[in-house]
Amino acid sequence: MDIEEIHCERAVIEGMDEQGIVIGGQHYQRVTVSADGEISVPDETSWQDLTADSFQAAQQAGAEVVLLGTGSKQQFVHPKIMAALAAQGMGLECMTTAAACRTFTLLQSEGRKVWAWLWL
């Protein structure tokens, strides 16, 4: 069996620990990772502050799916937000942040246009 190493020029979520989400050797308490691998710290201090408008950049970038990491416990956004995104053809998956990190890495490795909002 041949194993081929894949080199990725985009941001790679290296892991998560009690200090934060690790990307590029830096720890973040909250972070957004775009489909292109751009990293930013969201203005919203909690995932609960998100509105349908918060996802416009992801929608404009053509994200197929948005992952929302809600910390150590899976939480869900208001159904109106889910409906608004679905109407725009974009899926939103709410999960623990650890699961969102793993899922982002997997989908990114498949070449999917995935976007992540992650909170510790």
mmCIF file of C-alpha atoms in Angstrom:
data_model
loop_
_atom_site.group_PDB
_atom_site.id
_atom_site.type_symbol
_atom_site.label_atom_id
_atom_site.label_comp_id
_atom_site.label_asym_id
_atom_site.label_seq_id
_atom_site.Cartn_x
_atom_site.Cartn_y
_atom_site.Cartn_z
ATOM 1 C CA MET A 1 0.000 0.000 0.000
ATOM 2 C CA ASP A 2 1.335 3.438 -0.939
ATOM 3 C CA ILE A 3 0.908 6.266 1.531
ATOM 4 C CA GLU A 4 1.126 9.776 0.189
ATOM 5 C CA GLU A 5 1.789 12.748 2.438
ATOM 6 C CA ILE A 6 -0.542 15.662 1.846
ATOM 7 C CA HIS A 7 0.788 19.179 2.298
ATOM 8 C CA CYS A 8 -1.790 21.824 3.092
ATOM 9 C CA GLU A 9 -1.063 25.525 2.733
ATOM 10 C CA ARG A 10 -4.224 26.442 4.629
ATOM 11 C CA ALA A 11 -4.722 26.838 8.350
ATOM 12 C CA VAL A 12 -4.635 23.536 10.164
ATOM 13 C CA ILE A 13 -6.378 22.992 13.483
ATOM 14 C CA GLU A 14 -3.648 21.234 15.428
ATOM 15 C CA GLY A 15 -5.695 20.388 18.473
ATOM 16 C CA MET A 16 -7.494 21.633 21.506
ATOM 17 C CA ASP A 17 -6.584 21.742 25.181
ATOM 18 C CA GLU A 18 -7.658 23.612 28.313
ATOM 19 C CA GLN A 19 -5.834 26.742 27.068
ATOM 20 C CA GLY A 20 -7.704 26.919 23.792
ATOM 21 C CA ILE A 21 -7.977 25.813 20.189
ATOM 22 C CA VAL A 22 -4.483 25.406 18.720
ATOM 23 C CA ILE A 23 -3.889 26.735 15.203
ATOM 24 C CA GLY A 24 -0.395 27.503 13.966
ATOM 25 C CA GLY A 25 0.971 27.023 17.472
ATOM 26 C CA GLN A 26 -1.317 29.747 18.848
ATOM 27 C CA HIS A 27 -4.141 29.238 21.335
ATOM 28 C CA TYR A 28 -7.542 30.819 20.724
ATOM 29 C CA GLN A 29 -10.492 31.011 23.122
ATOM 30 C CA ARG A 30 -12.741 31.690 20.142
ATOM 31 C CA VAL A 31 -11.830 31.608 16.475
ATOM 32 C CA THR A 32 -13.288 31.518 12.997
ATOM 33 C CA VAL A 33 -11.576 29.473 10.301
ATOM 34 C CA SER A 34 -12.752 30.170 6.766
ATOM 35 C CA ALA A 35 -12.951 27.763 3.851
ATOM 36 C CA ASP A 36 -9.734 29.348 2.567
ATOM 37 C CA GLY A 37 -8.027 28.782 5.896
ATOM 38 C CA GLU A 38 -8.106 32.390 7.029
ATOM 39 C CA ILE A 39 -8.168 32.767 10.798
ATOM 40 C CA SER A 40 -9.970 35.528 12.658
ATOM 41 C CA VAL A 41 -11.321 36.175 16.117
ATOM 42 C CA PRO A 42 -15.080 36.730 15.922
ATOM 43 C CA ASP A 43 -16.619 39.864 17.409
ATOM 44 C CA GLU A 44 -19.196 37.718 19.165
ATOM 45 C CA THR A 45 -17.913 36.642 22.575
ATOM 46 C CA SER A 46 -20.256 33.648 22.653
ATOM 47 C CA TRP A 47 -21.813 31.405 20.034
ATOM 48 C CA GLN A 48 -25.166 32.475 21.514
ATOM 49 C CA ASP A 49 -24.565 35.991 20.130
ATOM 50 C CA LEU A 50 -24.621 34.735 16.531
ATOM 51 C CA THR A 51 -27.404 35.842 14.196
ATOM 52 C CA ALA A 52 -28.198 34.817 10.634
ATOM 53 C CA ASP A 53 -26.233 37.901 9.497
ATOM 54 C CA SER A 54 -23.134 36.567 11.264
ATOM 55 C CA PHE A 55 -22.882 33.881 8.584
ATOM 56 C CA GLN A 56 -22.923 36.219 5.559
ATOM 57 C CA ALA A 57 -19.162 36.039 4.989
ATOM 58 C CA ALA A 58 -19.349 32.239 4.902
ATOM 59 C CA GLN A 59 -22.295 32.366 2.525
ATOM 60 C CA GLN A 60 -20.557 34.862 0.220
ATOM 61 C CA ALA A 61 -17.442 32.675 0.187
ATOM 62 C CA GLY A 62 -19.547 29.747 -1.023
ATOM 63 C CA ALA A 63 -19.215 27.604 2.097
ATOM 64 C CA GLU A 64 -21.048 24.310 1.722
ATOM 65 C CA VAL A 65 -21.263 23.706 5.423
ATOM 66 C CA VAL A 66 -20.613 25.706 8.563
ATOM 67 C CA LEU A 67 -19.498 23.970 11.730
ATOM 68 C CA LEU A 68 -20.346 25.562 15.044
ATOM 69 C CA GLY A 69 -18.286 24.381 18.010
ATOM 70 C CA THR A 70 -20.187 25.275 21.174
ATOM 71 C CA GLY A 71 -17.633 24.260 23.797
ATOM 72 C CA SER A 72 -17.645 21.051 25.803
ATOM 73 C CA LYS A 73 -21.401 20.561 25.440
ATOM 74 C CA GLN A 74 -23.372 20.376 22.211
ATOM 75 C CA GLN A 75 -25.792 23.298 21.959
ATOM 76 C CA PHE A 76 -28.039 24.478 19.134
ATOM 77 C CA VAL A 77 -28.711 27.888 17.616
ATOM 78 C CA HIS A 78 -32.260 29.177 17.284
ATOM 79 C CA PRO A 79 -34.240 27.300 14.599
ATOM 80 C CA LYS A 80 -34.821 30.600 12.737
ATOM 81 C CA ILE A 81 -31.071 30.858 12.129
ATOM 82 C CA MET A 82 -30.949 27.282 10.840
ATOM 83 C CA ALA A 83 -33.904 27.973 8.538
ATOM 84 C CA ALA A 84 -32.376 31.189 7.190
ATOM 85 C CA LEU A 85 -29.125 29.423 6.335
ATOM 86 C CA ALA A 86 -30.905 26.453 4.788
ATOM 87 C CA ALA A 87 -32.884 28.857 2.591
ATOM 88 C CA GLN A 88 -29.533 30.155 1.302
ATOM 89 C CA GLY A 89 -28.378 26.601 0.564
ATOM 90 C CA MET A 90 -25.893 26.395 3.420
ATOM 91 C CA GLY A 91 -25.855 23.734 6.105
ATOM 92 C CA LEU A 92 -25.083 24.483 9.740
ATOM 93 C CA GLU A 93 -23.926 21.710 12.047
ATOM 94 C CA CYS A 94 -23.772 22.355 15.791
ATOM 95 C CA MET A 95 -21.479 20.139 17.852
ATOM 96 C CA THR A 96 -18.915 20.173 20.615
ATOM 97 C CA THR A 97 -15.804 22.149 19.751
ATOM 98 C CA ALA A 98 -13.621 19.031 19.828
ATOM 99 C CA ALA A 99 -15.938 17.334 17.318
ATOM 100 C CA ALA A 100 -16.046 20.482 15.160
ATOM 101 C CA CYS A 101 -12.226 20.588 15.060
ATOM 102 C CA ARG A 102 -12.048 16.957 13.920
ATOM 103 C CA THR A 103 -14.849 17.389 11.390
ATOM 104 C CA PHE A 104 -13.306 20.581 9.977
ATOM 105 C CA THR A 105 -9.981 18.814 9.459
ATOM 106 C CA LEU A 106 -11.645 15.856 7.753
ATOM 107 C CA LEU A 107 -13.835 17.938 5.439
ATOM 108 C CA GLN A 108 -10.957 20.293 4.608
ATOM 109 C CA SER A 109 -8.762 17.314 3.670
ATOM 110 C CA GLU A 110 -11.503 16.206 1.252
ATOM 111 C CA GLY A 111 -11.386 19.619 -0.439
ATOM 112 C CA ARG A 112 -14.818 20.641 0.833
ATOM 113 C CA LYS A 113 -15.690 24.294 1.382
ATOM 114 C CA VAL A 114 -16.098 24.181 5.136
ATOM 115 C CA TRP A 115 -16.192 27.097 7.564
ATOM 116 C CA ALA A 116 -15.893 26.847 11.352
ATOM 117 C CA TRP A 117 -16.879 29.009 14.303
ATOM 118 C CA LEU A 118 -15.227 27.594 17.405
ATOM 119 C CA TRP A 119 -15.579 28.515 21.066
ATOM 120 C CA LEU A 120 -13.673 26.916 23.926
#
